[in-house]
Amino acid sequence: MNLPRRIAVAAIFFPLTLWAQAQSILGFTPASAAHESAIESKFKSIPTPDEERRQHRIFTREPHIAGSKRNNELAEYIRDEWIKQGLEDVIIRRYDVYGTNPKSASLEMTAPTHYQALLKETPLPGDEDSKNPAISGAWLGMSISGEVTAPVVYAHSGNPEDYDLLRKNGISVKGKIVLVRYSNPYSYRGFKALTAQREGAAAILIYSDPAEDGYKKGKVDPDGPWGPEYHIQRGSITYDFMVPGDPQTPGWASVPGAKRIPIADAISAPKIMALPLSWHDAKPLLENMDGPVAPSDWQGGLPFQYHLGGERVKAHLKIEMSNGLQPYYVVEGRIRGADLPDEWVVLGNHRDAWVFGAVDPSSGTASMMELTRALGDLKKQGMRPRRTVIVCSWDGEEIGLTGSTEWGEQFADDLRSKAVAYINVDEATSGPEFHGQAVASLAPMLAETTRSLQDPSGKSLYDAWKETVEREREGQRSTQFSDSGVVSETLADTRIGSGSDHTVFLNFIGMPVIGLGFEGDYGVYHSAYDDFFWMNHFGDPGYRYHTLMSQLWGVTALRLANADLLPFDFATYADNIRQFVNDLAKNNPAILSGGKAGAKDPTTVCATCSASETKSDPLNLSDVRKSIDAFESAGKNLNQSLTQKLAEGKLDPQLAATLNHGMMQAERNWLNPDGIPGRPWFKHILYGARFTYAHLELPGLTEAVEKQDWPTARQQAEILERALEKNTRLLEQMNSSLSQ
Ligand SMILES: [Zn+2]
């Protein structure tokens, strides 16, 4: 506890240059960096594993699905705690949304033999919580109600190409029940549901194959972290890749009394029955199927050959849902900024869980509660951040990213003018491996921040992170690696898809985002076994990673909140955008070489092609590439001037304000108000998500290229070029204001 104070005193006596060398922080003058280090040391000393564990137990004691009494009580608990901790303007915001709840579900195999599916998770020895009578049965959020008796077809992962293969084998799924497995390769279950709906299936059953998260991976709960026989992966099937949030208020907030569209017209509301299964319940169906033997990559971990099915196995499925209007509650608190109260750093984590949610999301919630306690303590000791830090506990993330989306839509105008960044933590801890995501402009500052934290292994978090990234390098294509395969110094994964609460901030509001999480072997996702027992035996028994998350999340926020000049790096951004364009070219060689696939090296064809050569090309990205080059050199020049200015140590507040607003504006300039073609809600032109939730860079351009819709592709390329030019001009203006 005394350490930070000693550091603060030492700072005064150290020669400034020496100190600057030891403690330089992106965006800070040497004097403010020394001050910041002292604040951070103080901050880092506050969260403790015991408190993390105590908070975690509170959130994991009972199931707390969105809209439930327990989840609403937890909202009140957070509000009361935050007030005690010293947060300001603490408020619970209500949104009346189209929610989803199960009433009943039954599944029986009627032929060739009879089997009544259990649709329940059995208690595990030693795990008292697994006996809780409040644990729900099998259900998927936003399934429709209905009843059908029909043959069952095995459709592998339920992706479009899987149905093509069934068709080739003469198997139709029209009016039938399709049985698909979860993640091979991973795709969001809502996309599986939409695909089944488009194929005309009557219902979709989604089961957890032991090859993916069960005994084929390793020891299962209660002896190991993988999913046991009866575990059921609940989840929503909302088509939130079309538009997230309340399906009846696309693009505006569901404040009480808001205008609502009919549910029949809501494009994100599924129109199919859907149910998840444990492998225990899927086994009798798979085992009895007729039809051709499924291809080898369709085979799974159960001890028999999988067939495509289609006739022999028949099932009777009945689902009764209670879908309709219900209130969700977002808790919001803040520490008002001492100098710049109208510049906001926003932090968030969702509260709602499928059952106990020990990893997802309560590990994040526990880390958030220790983070807010530490922020409150600093404030009580007179260390208020320069900018305002806002912290939110979202509701209904699991249903359709609902709470964060409605809140973001409600405050979109304020956020577009005031917000610096959003830092999301969903699952804080399922193991020891750090994964950090960041919009490229913030990747350098995130990497630098991890250098100042210690991993429980004894290394710096940066070194531990680097080892993880290097281990994962094999077979992975990512911006973390340059073309030569060398791990980039910034480490962060800059390819950001959807699937959590950052979505509204990045894709709708145009805020740069960071996402933080520690990961490990985790086979109980969205099941009742994702509970306190699991966390204390496998995920983070010592709560050291929870503690580290509070520290990391808080220090990252403090750096953004206290920086003299916001630590955005636009040269890194430019290089990242160039990689996005390179990837687009690599993945679509025929297109960018004018239909002559393989005629030239696809990675260089457009960088090198002259205007005359490419006249016949459907799409020429050489102007985009030139704009990226210009943006990069403006970014480099600005970086140089900013570094110099900060090193001088004197900053005129008016100049700092101009520069900071410029940097915030640059992020907003990536928005196209019309959105990407077909999905107007998604407005960011650099980042988007596929229907599977997978990251999708340059979404409007990429989707047009993939469809070979050249007029749209050219139009999207022009939009990108214009945004690059606008931001180049902005950076040049900022740079010239520095030299005046
Ligand atoms: Zn989550």
PDB file of C-alpha atoms and ligand atoms in Angstrom, residues 350 352 359-361 397-398 426-427 499-501 525-526, ligand 1:
ATOM      1  CA  HIS A 350     -22.941  -8.023 -19.419  1.00  0.00           C
ATOM      2  CA  ASP A 352     -27.210 -11.833 -17.709  1.00  0.00           C
ATOM      3  CA  VAL A 359     -17.129 -17.726 -16.945  1.00  0.00           C
ATOM      4  CA  ASP A 360     -19.739 -16.092 -19.131  1.00  0.00           C
ATOM      5  CA  PRO A 361     -20.124 -13.401 -17.886  1.00  0.00           C
ATOM      6  CA  GLU A 397     -26.323  -9.649 -24.141  1.00  0.00           C
ATOM      7  CA  GLU A 398     -27.056 -13.326 -24.448  1.00  0.00           C
ATOM      8  CA  ASP A 426     -17.327 -10.432 -21.499  1.00  0.00           C
ATOM      9  CA  GLU A 427     -15.706 -13.673 -20.325  1.00  0.00           C
ATOM     10  CA  GLY A 499     -20.886 -11.665 -30.666  1.00  0.00           C
ATOM     11  CA  SER A 500     -20.473  -9.324 -27.718  1.00  0.00           C
ATOM     12  CA  ASP A 501     -21.355  -5.878 -26.420  1.00  0.00           C
ATOM     13  CA  TYR A 525     -19.975 -22.823 -22.224  1.00  0.00           C
ATOM     14  CA  HIS A 526     -23.642 -21.773 -21.764  1.00  0.00           C
TER      15      HIS A 526
HETATM   16 ZN    ZN B   1     -21.012 -13.476 -22.575  1.00  0.00          ZN
END
